[in-house]
Each structure stands twice: as C-alpha cells, then as structure tokens.
C-alpha cells in the first residue's frame, strides 16, 4: 500500500473564511456562534447558529453562475479554491489531473434551494420552477462543480453518512490513493443547512440548544449544563496525495494520513450504542490500519457535539479504547498534564457543521500537528461526572509536540468514522 500525505487544506467556517483564520480563532477560543441572520428565526426554539458571515460566492464563481448552485456548493467551491492554491495545483499536468479525484461528504445537500423552490411551486406553479433546481440541489454537484472548474478528471462522488460524511470521504479518498486507484484527491465535507427547515427540523427533535441569550457559551461539550448542539454551516477540505508524487514536485507536506476506521452501531436511529461500542470499533480499526497501539495517540479531536447523551458515550468509548492512557489522574490532574491523551472538541467554538464537520476537523487536526498546539474545549465550566479523570483541554489551547492525532465523526443511523494523522 502506498503512503498518503496532506499537501493542502482549505476551509470556510463560522470562525473564518479561510483555513488559517478558522484555526487561529479555534485555538484562541473565539466562538463563531451568533444569532441567525440567514433567515428570520424569531419564532424558532433555537435562534442561534454558526454562519459563514461575509462569505461572497462571487469570489469563487462567476456571478451569472451563482444562482445555478445551492449554498453548500458555494462554500465547497471557496474551500476548494484555497486548498488547491495551497497545494500548488496550478502546476499539475493534464495527465496528473486525470489521476486526481474529488470525494466530498454532504449530509443533507441543497435544503435551502428545495425550500425556496417548494414555495415557488406552491405560489406560482410548476412552470416557474428553475431548470437549475435539480443540479443545484443534488449533493454530488459539489465535487462535480469543483471538478468542472479545476479539471479534476479522476474519481468524483459524494458520500452521505450524516455527520460522519466528511470523515468518510477523507477515509475513502485515502484508501483510493493507497491502493493506486488515484494519485491525488480533494476530500472533505460541505454543508449549508442553516435554513428554516434545517433549524426547525433539528429543533423538533429536541437536538438543538435553547441558550439563545448567550450564543458564544451555548456549545459546551461535556459540561453538565449542556442542552443540545448548535447547527453550523461551512466546508473543510484537504488535498491528499501519494507521497512520492508530492516529494517529486516539491510540495509542502503538512501531515500523513496513516489510519482510517469505520463501523456501524446497528442499534438506534439517533442514539449511539451503549458504551460507545460502535465508536470503539471505528477507533480500533483506525489504530489497526495505522499499526499503532492506543498509547501512541497524543490528541483526539472528538466528535463532542454538546448533546446530553452523545457526549458521555463518546467519553465511554475513549475510555474503552485508550484505558489508562486516557486517565489524567495519574499525571497530576487535568490542569497542565504534558503527557498521556488529550481530548478536545472544536465544536465548542465552531458549532456542528453536520456533514462538513469531519472535513473541517480534519483540517484542524492537520494544523494542530503542524503547529504543535491543541485547541481548547471552551465553555467547559462544570464538567459532567462522566468526564472525571480525562484531560479535555478546558478553556485554553496548549502547546505540545504531537506525533499522532485521531479525529472522530459519528452520525445518525449509528455510522462512525475515525481518521489518524501523523506529523509530517
């Protein structure tokens, strides 16, 4: 199997319109959660979200073409431009482009376009439906539009696995390159579900927070007072490349992908399996793929959504996989331990990007390795009892040499994905 490295990253997030700005805000603990501005949410139980404020799609798409795409594709196009620019894609030959794919994760797709088109149908009739409705709505047009713009002629498809979509996309791209099907691939996730139906639907499930009066403290993974997640939008992409090709063209190698594991709970529509059993299997599979013992992992970028049930079951899964390596009590407590396993949730800052979460958190994992810094879990004022003995990096980022980082993504339907990145 061939080795696979990361040679570029890109992001559009509630914390910044590029990867570096987003990561800097996450490290500094500057929340991207605020009152919803994309629509009038005054009648909604949850009125806050993580929006990509200031994003201008015309920076990446000709103005006349913007209306042919949904916002989830706009965001993907922005992140793709940054990622490909960072990796030096402009120097790729036509032959290299034939061996370069685009595999993206999208959890929901063009929900905003569906809503507006349904209104048009009801008010004006079928003759007024836009001919771009279907191309704008279907999920695979995110990588499809990127492929058309940049000439990526390799494997091109979408993975839809709820909130694990972006991580699954990176994992499958990694395997495609490792086994020789591709030499390079743009991979990650994109989502734009901060819409009336998106927010209303998750609120109807009682999955969202009701902390409307204090948006920046509303996302509080593992805190005893957490009451639901904060929906967010954005895109996070990585450029994966076969190691020898990257070296031959003098690319900057940011990290190496060394492990990928996936599993199904086969348990419940929305609730994780007891003890996070499915999540445990995904992490163990990633470790086996990387040929690593659990003790080699320095940091876990957790799924950590700020939900009452999911958060504690992920901690149970971490204990099951990492055992004593995750126990900070033997290292003098959680305040400033410099060894063992650190765990944090960047969703405390960004909110939950659904199908794009795994992509954005892969970007953060790669940059954490590069900069030897672990982002904090903000708003962890009153840790839940289940968090006792675990170092969840509360409040402030910490510097530490990192060799291996594991990133978790889990989704409705019991779908789980774990990725392991190694220092370049």
mmCIF file of C-alpha atoms in Angstrom, residues 5-410:
data_model
loop_
_atom_site.group_PDB
_atom_site.id
_atom_site.type_symbol
_atom_site.label_atom_id
_atom_site.label_comp_id
_atom_site.label_asym_id
_atom_site.label_seq_id
_atom_site.Cartn_x
_atom_site.Cartn_y
_atom_site.Cartn_z
ATOM 1 C CA UNK A 5 0.108 12.764 2.681
ATOM 2 C CA UNK A 6 -1.750 16.048 3.072
ATOM 3 C CA UNK A 7 -0.306 18.837 0.933
ATOM 4 C CA UNK A 8 -3.043 21.466 1.213
ATOM 5 C CA UNK A 9 -6.025 22.472 3.334
ATOM 6 C CA UNK A 10 -8.911 24.881 2.904
ATOM 7 C CA UNK A 11 -11.904 25.946 4.943
ATOM 8 C CA UNK A 12 -14.887 28.250 5.099
ATOM 9 C CA UNK A 13 -16.302 28.228 8.615
ATOM 10 C CA UNK A 14 -18.211 30.274 11.189
ATOM 11 C CA UNK A 15 -14.810 31.219 12.614
ATOM 12 C CA UNK A 16 -13.182 32.402 9.384
ATOM 13 C CA UNK A 17 -13.394 32.321 5.618
ATOM 14 C CA UNK A 18 -10.051 30.531 5.196
ATOM 15 C CA UNK A 19 -8.332 27.645 6.974
ATOM 16 C CA UNK A 20 -5.671 29.646 8.789
ATOM 17 C CA UNK A 21 -8.152 32.225 10.080
ATOM 18 C CA UNK A 22 -10.534 29.482 11.200
ATOM 19 C CA UNK A 23 -7.806 27.563 13.008
ATOM 20 C CA UNK A 24 -6.463 30.697 14.673
ATOM 21 C CA UNK A 25 -9.927 31.505 16.035
ATOM 22 C CA UNK A 26 -10.398 27.946 17.261
ATOM 23 C CA UNK A 27 -7.030 27.961 19.041
ATOM 24 C CA UNK A 28 -7.869 31.304 20.629
ATOM 25 C CA UNK A 29 -11.301 30.042 21.653
ATOM 26 C CA UNK A 30 -13.193 32.743 19.751
ATOM 27 C CA UNK A 31 -16.684 31.374 19.217
ATOM 28 C CA UNK A 32 -18.322 31.642 15.812
ATOM 29 C CA UNK A 33 -21.851 31.209 17.199
ATOM 30 C CA UNK A 34 -24.258 34.151 16.918
ATOM 31 C CA UNK A 35 -27.939 34.965 16.280
ATOM 32 C CA UNK A 36 -29.182 33.630 12.951
ATOM 33 C CA UNK A 37 -29.123 36.166 10.122
ATOM 34 C CA UNK A 38 -29.734 33.930 7.079
ATOM 35 C CA UNK A 39 -33.485 33.928 7.794
ATOM 36 C CA UNK A 40 -35.942 35.264 10.362
ATOM 37 C CA UNK A 41 -35.649 32.820 13.259
ATOM 38 C CA UNK A 42 -37.631 34.846 15.785
ATOM 39 C CA UNK A 43 -40.328 32.157 16.099
ATOM 40 C CA UNK A 44 -37.889 29.255 16.466
ATOM 41 C CA UNK A 45 -36.971 27.455 19.674
ATOM 42 C CA UNK A 46 -33.310 27.764 18.668
ATOM 43 C CA UNK A 47 -32.354 31.148 17.201
ATOM 44 C CA UNK A 48 -28.565 30.854 17.072
ATOM 45 C CA UNK A 49 -26.177 29.112 14.690
ATOM 46 C CA UNK A 50 -22.694 29.118 13.224
ATOM 47 C CA UNK A 51 -22.971 31.065 9.963
ATOM 48 C CA UNK A 52 -20.210 31.877 7.481
ATOM 49 C CA UNK A 53 -20.769 35.604 7.750
ATOM 50 C CA UNK A 54 -19.271 37.691 4.967
ATOM 51 C CA UNK A 55 -18.793 34.804 2.553
ATOM 52 C CA UNK A 56 -19.057 36.083 -1.032
ATOM 53 C CA UNK A 57 -19.570 33.293 -3.579
ATOM 54 C CA UNK A 58 -18.678 35.617 -6.466
ATOM 55 C CA UNK A 59 -15.060 35.456 -5.323
ATOM 56 C CA UNK A 60 -15.074 31.842 -6.485
ATOM 57 C CA UNK A 61 -17.914 31.562 -9.002
ATOM 58 C CA UNK A 62 -18.900 33.836 -11.925
ATOM 59 C CA UNK A 63 -21.822 35.992 -10.843
ATOM 60 C CA UNK A 64 -24.074 34.582 -13.562
ATOM 61 C CA UNK A 65 -23.466 31.034 -12.276
ATOM 62 C CA UNK A 66 -24.095 31.651 -8.578
ATOM 63 C CA UNK A 67 -27.848 31.077 -8.976
ATOM 64 C CA UNK A 68 -27.216 27.673 -10.562
ATOM 65 C CA UNK A 69 -25.810 26.305 -7.296
ATOM 66 C CA UNK A 70 -27.005 25.929 -3.713
ATOM 67 C CA UNK A 71 -25.040 27.487 -0.869
ATOM 68 C CA UNK A 72 -23.443 24.164 0.126
ATOM 69 C CA UNK A 73 -21.723 24.140 -3.273
ATOM 70 C CA UNK A 74 -20.740 27.811 -2.957
ATOM 71 C CA UNK A 75 -18.977 27.011 0.320
ATOM 72 C CA UNK A 76 -17.284 23.955 -1.167
ATOM 73 C CA UNK A 77 -16.027 25.986 -4.116
ATOM 74 C CA UNK A 78 -14.497 28.517 -1.732
ATOM 75 C CA UNK A 79 -12.707 25.874 0.312
ATOM 76 C CA UNK A 80 -11.582 24.069 -2.847
ATOM 77 C CA UNK A 81 -10.012 27.211 -4.304
ATOM 78 C CA UNK A 82 -7.969 27.709 -1.143
ATOM 79 C CA UNK A 83 -6.941 24.055 -0.890
ATOM 80 C CA UNK A 84 -5.822 23.751 -4.499
ATOM 81 C CA UNK A 85 -3.996 27.060 -4.391
ATOM 82 C CA UNK A 86 -2.172 25.968 -1.241
ATOM 83 C CA UNK A 87 -1.043 22.666 -2.744
ATOM 84 C CA UNK A 88 0.252 24.182 -5.995
ATOM 85 C CA UNK A 89 -2.356 22.514 -8.165
ATOM 86 C CA UNK A 90 -1.770 25.062 -10.920
ATOM 87 C CA UNK A 91 1.389 23.156 -11.843
ATOM 88 C CA UNK A 92 -0.395 19.828 -12.384
ATOM 89 C CA UNK A 93 -0.173 18.401 -15.891
ATOM 90 C CA UNK A 94 -3.211 17.061 -17.748
ATOM 91 C CA UNK A 95 -2.039 13.518 -17.005
ATOM 92 C CA UNK A 96 -1.798 14.305 -13.287
ATOM 93 C CA UNK A 97 -5.312 15.775 -13.328
ATOM 94 C CA UNK A 98 -6.627 12.527 -14.811
ATOM 95 C CA UNK A 99 -5.339 10.791 -11.679
ATOM 96 C CA UNK A 100 -6.789 13.417 -9.293
ATOM 97 C CA UNK A 101 -10.248 12.942 -7.821
ATOM 98 C CA UNK A 102 -12.769 14.807 -5.704
ATOM 99 C CA UNK A 103 -14.660 12.922 -2.985
ATOM 100 C CA UNK A 104 -16.787 15.065 -0.700
ATOM 101 C CA UNK A 105 -19.121 14.392 2.190
ATOM 102 C CA UNK A 106 -22.514 16.118 2.242
ATOM 103 C CA UNK A 107 -25.054 15.282 4.914
ATOM 104 C CA UNK A 108 -28.177 17.000 3.624
ATOM 105 C CA UNK A 109 -27.491 18.817 0.348
ATOM 106 C CA UNK A 110 -29.427 21.700 -1.194
ATOM 107 C CA UNK A 111 -32.022 22.175 1.521
ATOM 108 C CA UNK A 112 -32.304 25.930 1.003
ATOM 109 C CA UNK A 113 -32.961 25.504 -2.714
ATOM 110 C CA UNK A 114 -35.562 22.831 -2.010
ATOM 111 C CA UNK A 115 -37.359 25.165 0.387
ATOM 112 C CA UNK A 116 -37.386 28.147 -1.968
ATOM 113 C CA UNK A 117 -38.440 26.001 -4.938
ATOM 114 C CA UNK A 118 -41.290 24.421 -2.975
ATOM 115 C CA UNK A 119 -42.523 27.937 -2.238
ATOM 116 C CA UNK A 120 -42.287 28.851 -5.923
ATOM 117 C CA UNK A 121 -44.251 25.734 -6.868
ATOM 118 C CA UNK A 122 -46.986 26.476 -4.330
ATOM 119 C CA UNK A 123 -47.312 30.154 -5.211
ATOM 120 C CA UNK A 124 -46.600 30.259 -8.954
ATOM 121 C CA UNK A 125 -46.985 26.726 -10.285
ATOM 122 C CA UNK A 126 -44.647 24.192 -11.940
ATOM 123 C CA UNK A 127 -43.861 26.351 -14.966
ATOM 124 C CA UNK A 128 -41.856 28.685 -12.721
ATOM 125 C CA UNK A 129 -39.504 26.018 -11.342
ATOM 126 C CA UNK A 130 -35.926 26.847 -12.288
ATOM 127 C CA UNK A 131 -34.223 24.475 -14.740
ATOM 128 C CA UNK A 132 -31.268 24.628 -12.342
ATOM 129 C CA UNK A 133 -33.301 23.260 -9.423
ATOM 130 C CA UNK A 134 -32.078 19.661 -9.684
ATOM 131 C CA UNK A 135 -28.404 20.451 -10.494
ATOM 132 C CA UNK A 136 -28.350 22.966 -7.632
ATOM 133 C CA UNK A 137 -29.874 20.547 -5.139
ATOM 134 C CA UNK A 138 -28.229 17.160 -5.639
ATOM 135 C CA UNK A 139 -25.248 16.564 -3.388
ATOM 136 C CA UNK A 140 -22.780 15.280 -5.972
ATOM 137 C CA UNK A 141 -22.771 18.637 -7.752
ATOM 138 C CA UNK A 142 -20.449 19.989 -5.043
ATOM 139 C CA UNK A 143 -17.499 17.834 -6.210
ATOM 140 C CA UNK A 144 -18.961 17.949 -9.719
ATOM 141 C CA UNK A 145 -18.716 21.739 -9.952
ATOM 142 C CA UNK A 146 -15.237 21.675 -8.420
ATOM 143 C CA UNK A 147 -14.175 19.074 -10.977
ATOM 144 C CA UNK A 148 -15.541 21.151 -13.854
ATOM 145 C CA UNK A 149 -13.816 24.324 -12.673
ATOM 146 C CA UNK A 150 -10.418 22.769 -11.950
ATOM 147 C CA UNK A 151 -10.305 19.860 -14.387
ATOM 148 C CA UNK A 152 -10.190 17.042 -11.844
ATOM 149 C CA UNK A 153 -10.883 14.017 -14.015
ATOM 150 C CA UNK A 154 -10.380 11.197 -11.534
ATOM 151 C CA UNK A 155 -12.921 9.596 -9.175
ATOM 152 C CA UNK A 156 -15.733 12.033 -8.376
ATOM 153 C CA UNK A 157 -18.604 11.316 -5.992
ATOM 154 C CA UNK A 158 -20.317 12.204 -2.723
ATOM 155 C CA UNK A 159 -20.629 10.256 0.500
ATOM 156 C CA UNK A 160 -23.723 10.888 2.597
ATOM 157 C CA UNK A 161 -23.469 9.437 6.074
ATOM 158 C CA UNK A 162 -24.986 12.173 8.228
ATOM 159 C CA UNK A 163 -22.435 13.847 10.487
ATOM 160 C CA UNK A 164 -19.703 11.372 9.543
ATOM 161 C CA UNK A 165 -19.884 12.254 5.826
ATOM 162 C CA UNK A 166 -16.759 14.419 5.635
ATOM 163 C CA UNK A 167 -14.616 11.964 7.576
ATOM 164 C CA UNK A 168 -15.807 9.025 5.483
ATOM 165 C CA UNK A 169 -14.961 10.995 2.329
ATOM 166 C CA UNK A 170 -11.393 11.565 3.504
ATOM 167 C CA UNK A 171 -11.050 7.946 4.553
ATOM 168 C CA UNK A 172 -12.249 6.617 1.214
ATOM 169 C CA UNK A 173 -10.018 9.063 -0.687
ATOM 170 C CA UNK A 174 -7.091 7.885 1.439
ATOM 171 C CA UNK A 175 -7.799 4.271 0.535
ATOM 172 C CA UNK A 176 -8.203 5.090 -3.168
ATOM 173 C CA UNK A 177 -4.733 6.626 -3.264
ATOM 174 C CA UNK A 178 -3.150 3.974 -1.052
ATOM 175 C CA UNK A 179 -4.271 1.158 -3.340
ATOM 176 C CA UNK A 180 -3.326 3.012 -6.534
ATOM 177 C CA UNK A 181 -6.719 3.988 -7.949
ATOM 178 C CA UNK A 182 -5.771 7.674 -7.708
ATOM 179 C CA UNK A 183 -2.576 9.651 -7.177
ATOM 180 C CA UNK A 184 -4.280 12.618 -5.508
ATOM 181 C CA UNK A 185 -7.720 13.613 -4.275
ATOM 182 C CA UNK A 186 -9.532 16.639 -2.900
ATOM 183 C CA UNK A 187 -11.579 15.375 0.039
ATOM 184 C CA UNK A 188 -13.635 16.614 2.965
ATOM 185 C CA UNK A 189 -17.127 17.925 3.540
ATOM 186 C CA UNK A 190 -19.529 20.785 2.928
ATOM 187 C CA UNK A 191 -22.929 21.709 4.356
ATOM 188 C CA UNK A 192 -25.392 24.615 4.360
ATOM 189 C CA UNK A 193 -28.359 23.575 6.463
ATOM 190 C CA UNK A 194 -28.885 26.772 8.458
ATOM 191 C CA UNK A 195 -32.298 27.155 6.842
ATOM 192 C CA UNK A 196 -35.863 27.277 8.186
ATOM 193 C CA UNK A 197 -36.364 23.539 7.636
ATOM 194 C CA UNK A 198 -32.882 22.613 8.826
ATOM 195 C CA UNK A 199 -33.115 24.504 12.093
ATOM 196 C CA UNK A 200 -36.793 23.694 12.556
ATOM 197 C CA UNK A 201 -36.269 20.007 11.915
ATOM 198 C CA UNK A 202 -33.423 19.559 14.369
ATOM 199 C CA UNK A 203 -35.280 21.671 16.929
ATOM 200 C CA UNK A 204 -38.319 19.434 16.541
ATOM 201 C CA UNK A 205 -36.084 16.509 17.518
ATOM 202 C CA UNK A 206 -35.025 18.499 20.602
ATOM 203 C CA UNK A 207 -31.449 18.152 19.427
ATOM 204 C CA UNK A 208 -30.596 21.869 19.471
ATOM 205 C CA UNK A 209 -29.680 24.144 22.354
ATOM 206 C CA UNK A 210 -32.105 26.735 23.689
ATOM 207 C CA UNK A 211 -29.384 29.017 25.054
ATOM 208 C CA UNK A 212 -30.428 31.827 22.739
ATOM 209 C CA UNK A 213 -29.470 34.643 25.112
ATOM 210 C CA UNK A 214 -25.773 33.741 25.263
ATOM 211 C CA UNK A 215 -24.694 32.314 21.881
ATOM 212 C CA UNK A 216 -20.931 32.153 22.476
ATOM 213 C CA UNK A 217 -21.347 29.913 25.527
ATOM 214 C CA UNK A 218 -24.123 27.741 24.094
ATOM 215 C CA UNK A 219 -21.896 24.992 22.705
ATOM 216 C CA UNK A 220 -20.476 23.304 25.784
ATOM 217 C CA UNK A 221 -19.343 19.720 25.151
ATOM 218 C CA UNK A 222 -19.116 17.568 28.290
ATOM 219 C CA UNK A 223 -20.380 20.362 30.509
ATOM 220 C CA UNK A 224 -23.058 19.290 32.969
ATOM 221 C CA UNK A 225 -25.270 22.133 31.720
ATOM 222 C CA UNK A 226 -25.154 21.284 28.010
ATOM 223 C CA UNK A 227 -28.584 21.067 26.394
ATOM 224 C CA UNK A 228 -28.021 20.361 22.703
ATOM 225 C CA UNK A 229 -25.837 21.173 19.742
ATOM 226 C CA UNK A 230 -25.593 24.356 17.657
ATOM 227 C CA UNK A 231 -26.143 23.878 13.940
ATOM 228 C CA UNK A 232 -23.484 25.421 11.709
ATOM 229 C CA UNK A 233 -22.525 25.646 8.055
ATOM 230 C CA UNK A 234 -19.249 25.596 6.157
ATOM 231 C CA UNK A 235 -16.740 23.460 4.301
ATOM 232 C CA UNK A 236 -13.435 21.836 5.201
ATOM 233 C CA UNK A 237 -11.216 20.157 2.607
ATOM 234 C CA UNK A 238 -7.800 18.513 2.452
ATOM 235 C CA UNK A 239 -5.696 17.646 -0.560
ATOM 236 C CA UNK A 240 -4.392 14.091 -0.288
ATOM 237 C CA UNK A 241 -1.503 12.935 -2.424
ATOM 238 C CA UNK A 242 0.696 9.904 -2.914
ATOM 239 C CA UNK A 243 3.924 10.546 -1.027
ATOM 240 C CA UNK A 244 6.401 10.086 -3.884
ATOM 241 C CA UNK A 245 4.464 12.369 -6.227
ATOM 242 C CA UNK A 246 4.308 15.041 -3.519
ATOM 243 C CA UNK A 247 8.058 14.780 -2.921
ATOM 244 C CA UNK A 248 8.913 14.831 -6.618
ATOM 245 C CA UNK A 249 7.043 18.064 -7.227
ATOM 246 C CA UNK A 250 8.407 19.712 -4.071
ATOM 247 C CA UNK A 251 5.049 20.037 -2.324
ATOM 248 C CA UNK A 252 4.867 21.134 1.298
ATOM 249 C CA UNK A 253 3.806 18.087 3.295
ATOM 250 C CA UNK A 254 1.606 19.092 6.218
ATOM 251 C CA UNK A 255 0.857 15.632 7.628
ATOM 252 C CA UNK A 256 0.466 11.996 6.691
ATOM 253 C CA UNK A 257 -2.791 10.029 6.785
ATOM 254 C CA UNK A 258 -1.964 6.723 8.428
ATOM 255 C CA UNK A 259 -5.251 5.214 9.596
ATOM 256 C CA UNK A 260 -8.950 5.033 8.810
ATOM 257 C CA UNK A 261 -11.638 3.042 10.544
ATOM 258 C CA UNK A 262 -15.394 2.873 10.035
ATOM 259 C CA UNK A 263 -18.217 0.984 11.714
ATOM 260 C CA UNK A 264 -21.972 0.832 12.287
ATOM 261 C CA UNK A 265 -23.712 0.690 15.652
ATOM 262 C CA UNK A 266 -26.666 -1.279 14.212
ATOM 263 C CA UNK A 267 -28.517 -0.033 17.266
ATOM 264 C CA UNK A 268 -30.770 3.051 17.030
ATOM 265 C CA UNK A 269 -31.928 5.826 14.717
ATOM 266 C CA UNK A 270 -30.255 8.645 16.659
ATOM 267 C CA UNK A 271 -28.790 7.278 19.905
ATOM 268 C CA UNK A 272 -25.232 5.877 19.972
ATOM 269 C CA UNK A 273 -24.752 2.301 21.117
ATOM 270 C CA UNK A 274 -24.185 1.686 24.859
ATOM 271 C CA UNK A 275 -20.622 2.425 25.970
ATOM 272 C CA UNK A 276 -19.999 3.887 22.503
ATOM 273 C CA UNK A 277 -19.391 0.345 21.291
ATOM 274 C CA UNK A 278 -19.578 1.253 17.601
ATOM 275 C CA UNK A 279 -17.300 4.246 18.075
ATOM 276 C CA UNK A 280 -14.832 1.998 19.871
ATOM 277 C CA UNK A 281 -14.723 -0.333 16.886
ATOM 278 C CA UNK A 282 -14.107 2.549 14.483
ATOM 279 C CA UNK A 283 -11.206 3.841 16.584
ATOM 280 C CA UNK A 284 -9.730 0.378 16.996
ATOM 281 C CA UNK A 285 -9.987 -0.195 13.246
ATOM 282 C CA UNK A 286 -8.157 3.081 12.565
ATOM 283 C CA UNK A 287 -5.430 2.118 15.042
ATOM 284 C CA UNK A 288 -5.077 -1.307 13.421
ATOM 285 C CA UNK A 289 -4.912 0.311 9.986
ATOM 286 C CA UNK A 290 -2.147 2.610 11.219
ATOM 287 C CA UNK A 291 -0.410 -0.259 13.059
ATOM 288 C CA UNK A 292 -0.388 1.811 16.232
ATOM 289 C CA UNK A 293 -1.067 0.972 19.853
ATOM 290 C CA UNK A 294 -3.555 3.309 21.607
ATOM 291 C CA UNK A 295 -0.738 4.790 23.680
ATOM 292 C CA UNK A 296 0.781 6.367 20.553
ATOM 293 C CA UNK A 297 -2.126 8.793 20.092
ATOM 294 C CA UNK A 298 -1.412 12.204 21.615
ATOM 295 C CA UNK A 299 -4.647 14.034 20.885
ATOM 296 C CA UNK A 300 -8.220 13.172 19.937
ATOM 297 C CA UNK A 301 -10.276 15.786 18.119
ATOM 298 C CA UNK A 302 -13.572 14.498 19.446
ATOM 299 C CA UNK A 303 -16.986 14.473 17.823
ATOM 300 C CA UNK A 304 -18.111 16.288 21.007
ATOM 301 C CA UNK A 305 -21.350 17.917 19.867
ATOM 302 C CA UNK A 306 -22.692 19.206 23.221
ATOM 303 C CA UNK A 307 -25.593 16.759 23.395
ATOM 304 C CA UNK A 308 -26.657 15.164 26.688
ATOM 305 C CA UNK A 309 -26.307 11.536 25.532
ATOM 306 C CA UNK A 310 -23.745 11.550 22.724
ATOM 307 C CA UNK A 311 -21.037 13.374 24.655
ATOM 308 C CA UNK A 312 -20.825 10.930 27.539
ATOM 309 C CA UNK A 313 -20.978 7.876 25.299
ATOM 310 C CA UNK A 314 -18.030 9.193 23.301
ATOM 311 C CA UNK A 315 -16.082 9.549 26.541
ATOM 312 C CA UNK A 316 -17.035 5.974 27.446
ATOM 313 C CA UNK A 317 -15.727 4.899 24.044
ATOM 314 C CA UNK A 318 -12.451 6.750 24.630
ATOM 315 C CA UNK A 319 -12.010 5.045 27.991
ATOM 316 C CA UNK A 320 -12.721 1.689 26.386
ATOM 317 C CA UNK A 321 -10.116 2.164 23.672
ATOM 318 C CA UNK A 322 -7.383 4.118 25.467
ATOM 319 C CA UNK A 323 -7.685 2.804 29.022
ATOM 320 C CA UNK A 324 -5.000 4.116 31.372
ATOM 321 C CA UNK A 325 -3.542 6.276 28.593
ATOM 322 C CA UNK A 326 -6.650 8.487 28.882
ATOM 323 C CA UNK A 327 -6.543 8.674 32.688
ATOM 324 C CA UNK A 328 -5.059 12.016 33.700
ATOM 325 C CA UNK A 329 -5.382 11.387 37.443
ATOM 326 C CA UNK A 330 -2.089 9.506 37.439
ATOM 327 C CA UNK A 331 -0.433 12.529 35.824
ATOM 328 C CA UNK A 332 -1.351 15.076 38.435
ATOM 329 C CA UNK A 333 -4.818 16.013 37.272
ATOM 330 C CA UNK A 334 -6.149 17.704 34.152
ATOM 331 C CA UNK A 335 -4.892 21.251 34.538
ATOM 332 C CA UNK A 336 -1.475 21.092 32.888
ATOM 333 C CA UNK A 337 -0.583 17.499 32.147
ATOM 334 C CA UNK A 338 2.076 17.211 29.452
ATOM 335 C CA UNK A 339 1.729 13.542 28.578
ATOM 336 C CA UNK A 340 -0.947 10.960 28.001
ATOM 337 C CA UNK A 341 -4.070 11.555 25.938
ATOM 338 C CA UNK A 342 -5.599 14.984 25.424
ATOM 339 C CA UNK A 343 -9.159 15.242 24.111
ATOM 340 C CA UNK A 344 -10.974 18.378 22.988
ATOM 341 C CA UNK A 345 -13.979 19.420 20.946
ATOM 342 C CA UNK A 346 -13.533 22.230 18.435
ATOM 343 C CA UNK A 347 -17.326 22.213 18.016
ATOM 344 C CA UNK A 348 -17.372 24.212 21.244
ATOM 345 C CA UNK A 349 -16.096 27.073 19.071
ATOM 346 C CA UNK A 350 -17.474 26.357 15.580
ATOM 347 C CA UNK A 351 -20.773 24.654 16.304
ATOM 348 C CA UNK A 352 -21.700 21.466 14.451
ATOM 349 C CA UNK A 353 -21.255 21.541 10.671
ATOM 350 C CA UNK A 354 -23.116 18.247 10.205
ATOM 351 C CA UNK A 355 -21.788 16.576 7.019
ATOM 352 C CA UNK A 356 -18.906 19.057 6.845
ATOM 353 C CA UNK A 357 -17.785 18.522 10.444
ATOM 354 C CA UNK A 358 -15.344 15.698 9.710
ATOM 355 C CA UNK A 359 -13.750 17.696 6.905
ATOM 356 C CA UNK A 360 -13.258 20.837 8.981
ATOM 357 C CA UNK A 361 -11.975 18.875 11.964
ATOM 358 C CA UNK A 362 -9.509 17.038 9.733
ATOM 359 C CA UNK A 363 -8.168 20.465 8.719
ATOM 360 C CA UNK A 364 -7.841 21.386 12.397
ATOM 361 C CA UNK A 365 -6.124 18.066 13.176
ATOM 362 C CA UNK A 366 -3.562 18.605 10.428
ATOM 363 C CA UNK A 367 -2.829 22.173 11.540
ATOM 364 C CA UNK A 368 -2.602 21.068 15.182
ATOM 365 C CA UNK A 369 0.143 18.624 14.160
ATOM 366 C CA UNK A 370 1.908 21.285 12.134
ATOM 367 C CA UNK A 371 1.838 23.892 14.905
ATOM 368 C CA UNK A 372 2.182 21.540 17.905
ATOM 369 C CA UNK A 373 -0.893 23.066 19.550
ATOM 370 C CA UNK A 374 -4.111 21.514 20.840
ATOM 371 C CA UNK A 375 -7.260 23.660 20.553
ATOM 372 C CA UNK A 376 -9.327 24.003 23.716
ATOM 373 C CA UNK A 377 -12.790 22.889 24.700
ATOM 374 C CA UNK A 378 -14.341 26.219 25.619
ATOM 375 C CA UNK A 379 -17.347 26.665 27.927
ATOM 376 C CA UNK A 380 -16.402 23.615 29.995
ATOM 377 C CA UNK A 381 -17.242 25.329 33.282
ATOM 378 C CA UNK A 382 -18.877 22.442 35.104
ATOM 379 C CA UNK A 383 -17.614 19.104 33.750
ATOM 380 C CA UNK A 384 -20.103 16.260 33.759
ATOM 381 C CA UNK A 385 -19.304 13.455 36.222
ATOM 382 C CA UNK A 386 -18.507 11.149 33.298
ATOM 383 C CA UNK A 387 -15.595 13.423 32.363
ATOM 384 C CA UNK A 388 -13.727 12.877 35.617
ATOM 385 C CA UNK A 389 -10.120 11.829 35.090
ATOM 386 C CA UNK A 390 -9.999 12.832 31.402
ATOM 387 C CA UNK A 391 -7.969 15.768 30.119
ATOM 388 C CA UNK A 392 -10.441 17.675 27.949
ATOM 389 C CA UNK A 393 -8.165 20.736 27.494
ATOM 390 C CA UNK A 394 -10.643 23.188 29.023
ATOM 391 C CA UNK A 395 -10.716 26.918 28.272
ATOM 392 C CA UNK A 396 -7.275 27.489 26.716
ATOM 393 C CA UNK A 397 -5.163 25.905 23.988
ATOM 394 C CA UNK A 398 -1.931 24.161 24.965
ATOM 395 C CA UNK A 399 1.337 23.606 23.167
ATOM 396 C CA UNK A 400 2.773 20.135 22.969
ATOM 397 C CA UNK A 401 4.774 18.164 20.393
ATOM 398 C CA UNK A 402 2.280 15.943 18.596
ATOM 399 C CA UNK A 403 3.078 12.792 16.651
ATOM 400 C CA UNK A 404 -0.362 11.260 16.088
ATOM 401 C CA UNK A 405 -3.832 12.824 16.143
ATOM 402 C CA UNK A 406 -7.109 10.904 15.881
ATOM 403 C CA UNK A 407 -10.279 12.650 14.653
ATOM 404 C CA UNK A 408 -13.731 11.187 15.331
ATOM 405 C CA UNK A 409 -17.001 11.720 13.472
ATOM 406 C CA UNK A 410 -20.273 9.959 14.266
#
